Amino acid sequence: MTSIDEKYMRRCLELAAMGRNHVSPNPMVGAVVVHDGMIIGEGYHYKYGGPHAEVNAIKAVTNKELLTQATVYVSLEPCSHFGKTPPCANLLASFPVKRVVVGATDSNAKVAGKGIDILRKAGIEVTVGVLEEQCRDLNRSFFTMHEKRRPYIILKWAQSLDGFLDIYRPKDAPREPHWITNKLSRRLVHKWRAEEPSIMIGTNTALKDNPRLDVRDWDGNNPIRIVLDRIGRLPSDLHFFDQSTHTVVFTECERPNKHNLTYVKVNEDINVLDKSLSYLFEQGISSLLVEGGNELLNSFIKRDLWDESRVFVGNTLFFEGVKAPIIHAYPAMEEWLEDTRLLVYKRNV
C-alpha cells in the first residue's frame, strides 16, 4: 500500500458516497481506473438494481486498450455472483486489467473473497485493505447486516440539561411532543430519517407524542415506521395508522393488514425486540433509527444492541421527570447546533 493507492481510494470513497439513499440494501461503492498516473475512468453504484461501480468506471474509459496496463481502484471487493447484474470480478478479469486495489473485502457470503480469487486466477495483481477502516465505515449498515445478521442500530434521543427525556405528564395530557431541542436540531433529525430505511418507537412514545416520523422538513423518502404495541393499546386515530407511509406493528393481537399497514403477530413467549430485528433482517432492511422513550432505549442498551447513539442536550432544565438513558462511553463526536449540543457515541469507540 502506498500514498498513491490511498489517494485514489479516497476518490473511490467520494464517488461511493454519491449513491447514498439510492442503493440500499446494496452497499455504496466507488471505482477509479488509473493509467500512467492519470484517471481515465471513474464511476459509482448510483441506483439499486443498476450497474455497479466497476461497470460504470470501465464504461467511462474511452480507449479500452489501455485497460490491460491500468489499475482499477474499488472501495469494496468486486462481486463474484450473478444477481441483478453480472459479476464485476469477471468483467475485470476479461480484459484483464493489470492491477486491482480493493478497500475492503465483502462480508456477503455470496462474495467473501471469491471476487479476489477470480482476479488473482486471471493473473491480476490484487492489493487488499487500502483505507479499509474508512471503506467499512461508509457501509457500516451493510457490514452489520452480513456479519451480525441484524440491522445497524442507531439510538437517538433528546434530553434536558439535567438529564431528563420528558416531564411527568398526566394521562389526559394532549398527545404532542414536549420539545427540548431547537428547530435546527429537529431538521437534522429529519435528514437522518431520510438516510435510514426504518424507524422505531414504543407504545408510550406513540401515545404521548403521536409522532408522524416522516421527513417533512427534509427532501427524501419516509422510513418504514415500526411500533411495538404488544397488547394492542394504541388507538386507531394516531398518525401512525394514517396509512400515509409503510408502517409495521408488532403485536400479540390479531389484526388484518391494510394498505401500508402490516401487523406482525408476536407470541407471548417471544421477545418482541428479537422478533422485530429478525423481521427487519429478513426484509433486507439494513439499518434502524430508534426514537423511543426510556423503556425502549434502555432495552437496547442493556442488551448491548446498538451501534451508534445520537444524543441531543437541550438548553432547558426539567428538575424532575422521565430519566434519560445513560451510555457508558466517551462521545466519538461533539458539536453545537446553536444552543443545543449533539453527542455521538459509537459502541466500538
Short mmCIF file of C-alpha atoms in Angstrom, two decimals:
data_model
loop_
_atom_site.label_atom_id
_atom_site.label_comp_id
_atom_site.label_asym_id
_atom_site.label_seq_id
_atom_site.Cartn_x
_atom_site.Cartn_y
_atom_site.Cartn_z
CA MET A 1 0.00 0.00 0.00
CA THR A 2 1.33 3.44 -0.94
CA SER A 3 0.20 7.03 -0.52
CA ILE A 4 -0.76 6.92 -4.22
CA ASP A 5 -3.08 3.99 -3.53
CA GLU A 6 -4.65 5.90 -0.64
CA LYS A 7 -5.11 8.98 -2.84
CA TYR A 8 -7.18 7.10 -5.41
CA MET A 9 -9.06 5.14 -2.75
CA ARG A 10 -10.17 8.43 -1.21
CA ARG A 11 -11.60 9.34 -4.58
CA CYS A 12 -13.42 5.99 -4.62
CA LEU A 13 -14.97 6.86 -1.26
CA GLU A 14 -16.06 10.29 -2.53
CA LEU A 15 -17.72 8.67 -5.51
CA ALA A 16 -19.31 5.91 -3.44
CA ALA A 17 -20.97 8.41 -1.09
CA MET A 18 -22.84 9.88 -4.06
CA GLY A 19 -25.01 6.76 -4.06
CA ARG A 20 -26.29 7.39 -0.53
CA ASN A 21 -30.07 6.90 -0.13
CA HIS A 22 -30.30 5.29 -3.59
CA VAL A 23 -28.60 1.88 -3.43
CA SER A 24 -29.77 0.25 -0.17
CA PRO A 25 -29.74 -2.63 0.68
CA ASN A 26 -26.72 -2.78 -1.64
CA PRO A 27 -23.50 -1.10 -0.45
CA MET A 28 -22.22 2.24 -1.69
CA VAL A 29 -19.23 1.59 -3.95
CA GLY A 30 -16.90 3.81 -5.97
CA ALA A 31 -14.33 2.81 -8.62
CA VAL A 32 -11.48 4.63 -10.35
CA VAL A 33 -9.41 3.48 -13.36
CA VAL A 34 -5.84 4.83 -13.47
CA HIS A 35 -3.29 4.61 -16.32
CA ASP A 36 0.16 6.19 -16.17
CA GLY A 37 -0.80 8.33 -13.19
CA MET A 38 -3.99 9.67 -14.78
CA ILE A 39 -7.63 8.84 -14.11
CA ILE A 40 -9.10 7.56 -17.37
CA GLY A 41 -12.44 6.44 -15.97
CA GLU A 42 -14.48 6.50 -12.79
CA GLY A 43 -17.93 5.55 -11.61
CA TYR A 44 -20.11 4.60 -8.67
CA HIS A 45 -23.14 2.45 -7.90
CA TYR A 46 -25.85 5.06 -8.30
CA LYS A 47 -29.08 3.07 -8.08
CA TYR A 48 -30.23 -0.24 -6.61
CA GLY A 49 -30.54 -2.73 -9.44
CA GLY A 50 -28.40 -0.59 -11.74
CA PRO A 51 -24.83 -1.15 -12.97
CA HIS A 52 -22.16 -1.47 -10.29
CA ALA A 53 -19.30 0.98 -9.78
CA GLU A 54 -16.74 -1.09 -11.75
CA VAL A 55 -19.07 -1.34 -14.75
CA ASN A 56 -19.65 2.41 -14.81
CA ALA A 57 -15.92 3.13 -14.39
CA ILE A 58 -14.93 0.78 -17.23
CA LYS A 59 -17.67 2.22 -19.44
CA ALA A 60 -16.22 5.70 -18.88
CA VAL A 61 -12.83 4.65 -20.33
CA THR A 62 -12.64 5.89 -23.90
CA ASN A 63 -9.72 3.74 -25.05
CA LYS A 64 -10.37 0.22 -23.74
CA GLU A 65 -6.94 -0.94 -24.97
CA LEU A 66 -5.38 0.93 -22.04
CA LEU A 67 -7.13 -1.32 -19.53
CA THR A 68 -4.54 -4.11 -19.80
CA GLN A 69 -1.99 -1.67 -18.33
CA ALA A 70 -4.38 0.07 -15.93
CA THR A 71 -5.02 -0.15 -12.20
CA VAL A 72 -8.62 -0.29 -11.01
CA TYR A 73 -9.33 1.04 -7.52
CA VAL A 74 -12.58 -0.05 -5.90
CA SER A 75 -13.80 0.61 -2.36
CA LEU A 76 -15.39 -2.85 -1.96
CA GLU A 77 -14.37 -6.24 -3.33
CA PRO A 78 -15.83 -6.80 -6.83
CA CYS A 79 -18.83 -9.13 -6.76
CA SER A 80 -18.46 -12.69 -7.99
CA HIS A 81 -22.08 -13.82 -8.38
CA PHE A 82 -24.97 -13.21 -10.74
CA GLY A 83 -27.57 -11.02 -9.06
CA LYS A 84 -29.41 -8.15 -10.72
CA THR A 85 -26.16 -7.60 -12.69
CA PRO A 86 -23.32 -9.91 -13.89
CA PRO A 87 -20.20 -10.40 -11.72
CA CYS A 88 -17.86 -7.40 -11.74
CA ALA A 89 -14.84 -9.63 -10.97
CA ASN A 90 -15.43 -11.47 -14.25
CA LEU A 91 -15.62 -8.16 -16.11
CA LEU A 92 -12.22 -7.01 -14.79
CA ALA A 93 -10.71 -10.44 -15.47
CA SER A 94 -11.94 -10.45 -19.07
CA PHE A 95 -9.54 -7.72 -20.24
CA PRO A 96 -7.59 -8.43 -17.94
CA VAL A 97 -6.67 -5.22 -16.13
CA LYS A 98 -3.13 -5.07 -14.78
CA ARG A 99 -3.89 -4.47 -11.09
CA VAL A 100 -6.87 -4.12 -8.76
CA VAL A 101 -6.73 -2.29 -5.43
CA VAL A 102 -9.56 -3.16 -3.02
CA GLY A 103 -10.59 -1.13 0.01
CA ALA A 104 -12.48 -3.82 1.96
CA THR A 105 -13.44 -7.42 1.35
CA ASP A 106 -17.15 -8.18 1.02
CA SER A 107 -18.86 -9.84 4.02
CA ASN A 108 -21.70 -11.14 1.88
CA ALA A 109 -21.39 -14.94 1.85
CA LYS A 110 -22.03 -14.87 -1.91
CA VAL A 111 -18.77 -12.95 -2.37
CA ALA A 112 -16.50 -13.11 0.74
CA GLY A 113 -13.15 -13.37 -1.07
CA LYS A 114 -14.44 -15.12 -4.17
CA GLY A 115 -14.13 -11.95 -6.25
CA ILE A 116 -10.49 -11.55 -5.25
CA ASP A 117 -9.83 -15.22 -6.13
CA ILE A 118 -11.28 -14.71 -9.62
CA LEU A 119 -8.98 -11.74 -10.20
CA ARG A 120 -5.84 -13.50 -8.97
CA LYS A 121 -6.59 -16.61 -11.03
CA ALA A 122 -6.76 -14.33 -14.07
CA GLY A 123 -3.20 -13.23 -13.32
CA ILE A 124 -4.19 -9.83 -11.96
CA GLU A 125 -2.16 -8.31 -9.14
CA VAL A 126 -4.51 -7.60 -6.24
CA THR A 127 -3.90 -5.37 -3.20
CA VAL A 128 -6.46 -5.55 -0.39
CA GLY A 129 -7.10 -3.34 2.66
CA VAL A 130 -6.32 0.18 1.45
CA LEU A 131 -8.19 2.60 3.76
CA GLU A 132 -10.13 -0.44 4.94
CA GLU A 133 -11.48 1.22 8.09
CA GLN A 134 -12.93 4.15 6.11
CA CYS A 135 -14.36 1.81 3.48
CA ARG A 136 -16.09 -0.31 6.13
CA ASP A 137 -17.38 2.74 7.98
CA LEU A 138 -19.02 4.11 4.84
CA ASN A 139 -21.01 0.86 4.54
CA ARG A 140 -21.35 0.07 8.24
CA SER A 141 -25.02 -0.89 7.81
CA PHE A 142 -24.14 -3.35 5.04
CA PHE A 143 -21.35 -4.99 7.06
CA THR A 144 -23.50 -5.18 10.20
CA MET A 145 -26.28 -6.93 8.27
CA HIS A 146 -23.98 -9.61 6.90
CA GLU A 147 -21.77 -10.08 9.96
CA LYS A 148 -24.30 -9.74 12.81
CA ARG A 149 -27.46 -10.70 10.92
CA ARG A 150 -29.35 -7.67 12.14
CA PRO A 151 -29.75 -4.04 11.10
CA TYR A 152 -27.26 -1.34 12.10
CA ILE A 153 -28.96 0.22 15.15
CA ILE A 154 -28.87 3.96 15.85
CA LEU A 155 -30.36 5.16 19.13
CA LYS A 156 -31.49 8.77 19.19
CA TRP A 157 -32.94 10.90 21.97
CA ALA A 158 -33.04 14.44 23.32
CA GLN A 159 -32.55 15.25 26.99
CA SER A 160 -32.66 18.32 29.19
CA LEU A 161 -29.53 19.82 30.75
CA ASP A 162 -30.31 17.92 33.95
CA GLY A 163 -30.76 14.57 32.20
CA PHE A 164 -34.49 14.08 31.61
CA LEU A 165 -36.25 12.86 28.47
CA ASP A 166 -39.61 14.31 29.38
CA ILE A 167 -41.62 15.95 32.12
CA TYR A 168 -44.18 13.89 34.03
CA ARG A 169 -47.44 14.05 32.07
CA PRO A 170 -50.94 13.13 33.31
CA LYS A 171 -52.91 10.57 31.31
CA ASP A 172 -55.26 13.23 29.95
CA ALA A 173 -52.40 15.45 28.68
CA PRO A 174 -52.53 16.40 24.97
CA ARG A 175 -50.85 13.95 22.57
CA GLU A 176 -47.99 16.13 21.43
CA PRO A 177 -44.22 16.22 21.93
CA HIS A 178 -42.62 18.29 24.68
CA TRP A 179 -39.77 19.92 22.73
CA ILE A 180 -36.29 20.03 24.22
CA THR A 181 -34.22 20.95 21.16
CA ASN A 182 -34.33 23.77 18.63
CA LYS A 183 -35.60 23.84 15.02
CA LEU A 184 -32.13 23.24 13.56
CA SER A 185 -31.78 20.04 15.56
CA ARG A 186 -35.22 18.84 14.53
CA ARG A 187 -34.40 19.45 10.87
CA LEU A 188 -31.23 17.38 11.27
CA VAL A 189 -33.34 14.53 12.68
CA HIS A 190 -35.50 14.64 9.54
CA LYS A 191 -32.33 14.38 7.46
CA TRP A 192 -31.32 11.30 9.46
CA ARG A 193 -34.75 9.77 8.88
CA ALA A 194 -34.29 10.24 5.13
CA GLU A 195 -30.96 8.38 5.35
CA GLU A 196 -32.25 5.31 7.22
CA PRO A 197 -34.77 2.79 5.83
CA SER A 198 -36.64 2.22 9.11
CA ILE A 199 -37.53 3.97 12.36
CA MET A 200 -38.90 2.53 15.63
CA ILE A 201 -40.78 3.81 18.66
CA GLY A 202 -42.53 2.11 21.58
CA THR A 203 -46.12 2.23 22.76
CA ASN A 204 -45.64 5.04 25.31
CA THR A 205 -43.97 7.38 22.80
CA ALA A 206 -46.76 6.75 20.30
CA LEU A 207 -49.40 7.51 22.93
CA LYS A 208 -47.77 10.61 24.42
CA ASP A 209 -46.25 12.30 21.37
CA ASN A 210 -48.39 10.97 18.48
CA PRO A 211 -45.41 11.42 16.09
CA ARG A 212 -45.58 11.25 12.29
CA LEU A 213 -41.96 10.04 11.97
CA ASP A 214 -41.70 11.46 8.46
CA VAL A 215 -39.21 13.72 6.64
CA ARG A 216 -41.44 16.77 6.11
CA ASP A 217 -38.53 19.12 6.92
CA TRP A 218 -36.11 17.40 4.52
CA ASP A 219 -36.06 16.09 0.96
CA GLY A 220 -36.13 12.29 0.84
CA ASN A 221 -38.16 9.15 1.41
CA ASN A 222 -40.00 8.45 4.63
CA PRO A 223 -38.57 5.50 6.58
CA ILE A 224 -40.68 2.44 7.33
CA ARG A 225 -42.35 3.14 10.67
CA ILE A 226 -42.06 0.41 13.31
CA VAL A 227 -44.01 0.37 16.57
CA LEU A 228 -44.01 -2.22 19.36
CA ASP A 229 -47.59 -2.48 20.65
CA ARG A 230 -47.61 -5.87 22.31
CA ILE A 231 -51.08 -5.81 23.90
CA GLY A 232 -52.76 -3.52 21.36
CA ARG A 233 -53.08 -0.33 23.43
CA LEU A 234 -52.71 2.14 20.56
CA PRO A 235 -55.90 3.86 19.29
CA SER A 236 -56.51 3.92 15.54
CA ASP A 237 -56.65 7.74 15.32
CA LEU A 238 -52.89 8.13 15.85
CA HIS A 239 -50.77 9.45 12.97
CA PHE A 240 -49.07 6.05 12.98
CA PHE A 241 -52.16 4.45 11.47
CA ASP A 242 -52.89 7.06 8.76
CA GLN A 243 -51.51 4.70 6.06
CA SER A 244 -49.51 7.57 4.54
CA THR A 245 -46.32 5.50 4.59
CA HIS A 246 -45.41 1.86 5.18
CA THR A 247 -45.93 1.02 8.85
CA VAL A 248 -45.30 -2.24 10.73
CA VAL A 249 -46.91 -3.01 14.10
CA PHE A 250 -45.63 -5.86 16.29
CA THR A 251 -48.45 -7.14 18.48
CA GLU A 252 -49.97 -10.23 20.10
CA CYS A 253 -53.39 -9.18 18.79
CA GLU A 254 -54.90 -10.50 15.56
CA ARG A 255 -55.27 -7.62 13.11
CA PRO A 256 -55.92 -7.64 9.34
CA ASN A 257 -53.29 -5.96 7.17
CA LYS A 258 -54.28 -2.83 5.24
CA HIS A 259 -52.67 -0.65 2.62
CA ASN A 260 -49.29 0.48 4.01
CA LEU A 261 -50.13 -1.13 7.35
CA THR A 262 -48.67 -4.52 8.30
CA TYR A 263 -49.37 -6.33 11.57
CA VAL A 264 -46.76 -8.89 12.66
CA LYS A 265 -48.05 -11.41 15.20
CA VAL A 266 -45.85 -11.91 18.26
CA ASN A 267 -46.36 -14.89 20.59
CA GLU A 268 -46.38 -14.40 24.36
CA ASP A 269 -43.16 -16.35 24.87
CA ILE A 270 -41.16 -14.50 22.21
CA ASN A 271 -39.12 -11.37 22.93
CA VAL A 272 -40.72 -8.66 20.80
CA LEU A 273 -37.38 -6.88 20.28
CA ASP A 274 -35.76 -10.05 18.91
CA LYS A 275 -38.77 -10.64 16.69
CA SER A 276 -38.65 -7.13 15.26
CA LEU A 277 -34.91 -7.28 14.49
CA SER A 278 -35.26 -10.70 12.87
CA TYR A 279 -38.13 -9.38 10.76
CA LEU A 280 -36.11 -6.38 9.59
CA PHE A 281 -33.16 -8.61 8.72
CA GLU A 282 -35.39 -10.97 6.74
CA GLN A 283 -36.85 -8.00 4.87
CA GLY A 284 -33.35 -6.81 3.93
CA ILE A 285 -33.69 -3.59 5.96
CA SER A 286 -30.10 -2.68 6.76
CA SER A 287 -30.45 -0.01 9.46
CA LEU A 288 -32.84 1.11 12.17
CA LEU A 289 -33.23 4.51 13.84
CA VAL A 290 -34.72 4.12 17.33
CA GLU A 291 -36.53 7.23 18.62
CA GLY A 292 -38.31 5.63 21.54
CA GLY A 293 -38.64 6.57 25.17
CA ASN A 294 -36.74 5.46 28.26
CA GLU A 295 -38.09 1.89 28.33
CA LEU A 296 -37.40 1.07 24.68
CA LEU A 297 -34.00 2.78 24.55
CA ASN A 298 -32.82 1.05 27.73
CA SER A 299 -33.97 -2.32 26.41
CA PHE A 300 -31.49 -1.88 23.52
CA ILE A 301 -28.71 -0.54 25.76
CA LYS A 302 -28.99 -3.25 28.43
CA ARG A 303 -28.65 -5.96 25.79
CA ASP A 304 -25.80 -4.14 24.03
CA LEU A 305 -27.96 -3.99 20.90
CA TRP A 306 -26.78 -0.71 19.49
CA ASP A 307 -24.04 0.55 17.19
CA GLU A 308 -24.40 4.31 17.46
CA SER A 309 -26.17 6.73 19.82
CA ARG A 310 -27.01 10.32 18.92
CA VAL A 311 -27.92 12.41 21.94
CA PHE A 312 -29.16 16.00 21.87
CA VAL A 313 -28.72 18.01 25.07
CA GLY A 314 -31.07 20.98 25.10
CA ASN A 315 -30.74 24.30 26.87
CA THR A 316 -33.56 23.62 29.38
CA LEU A 317 -33.96 22.28 32.93
CA PHE A 318 -36.83 19.97 33.94
CA PHE A 319 -35.76 19.31 37.59
CA GLU A 320 -37.87 16.14 37.54
CA GLY A 321 -39.43 13.81 35.01
CA VAL A 322 -38.53 10.73 32.95
CA LYS A 323 -34.83 9.97 33.28
CA ALA A 324 -32.74 9.75 30.11
CA PRO A 325 -30.73 6.59 29.37
CA ILE A 326 -27.04 6.53 30.20
CA ILE A 327 -24.35 5.45 27.75
CA HIS A 328 -21.17 4.24 29.44
CA ALA A 329 -18.81 5.50 26.75
CA TYR A 330 -16.97 8.62 25.65
CA PRO A 331 -18.53 10.56 22.76
CA ALA A 332 -16.83 9.96 19.43
CA MET A 333 -18.08 13.35 18.23
CA GLU A 334 -19.47 16.53 19.77
CA GLU A 335 -20.87 19.64 18.11
CA TRP A 336 -23.13 22.58 18.84
CA LEU A 337 -26.30 23.36 16.89
CA GLU A 338 -26.91 26.88 18.16
CA ASP A 339 -27.98 26.35 21.81
CA THR A 340 -28.22 22.54 21.54
CA ARG A 341 -25.30 20.15 21.97
CA LEU A 342 -25.09 16.93 19.94
CA LEU A 343 -23.11 13.98 21.31
CA VAL A 344 -22.48 10.95 19.10
CA TYR A 345 -21.39 7.67 20.69
CA LYS A 346 -20.15 4.61 18.84
CA ARG A 347 -20.23 1.25 20.54
CA ASN A 348 -16.73 0.21 19.47
CA VAL A 349 -15.14 3.54 20.41
#
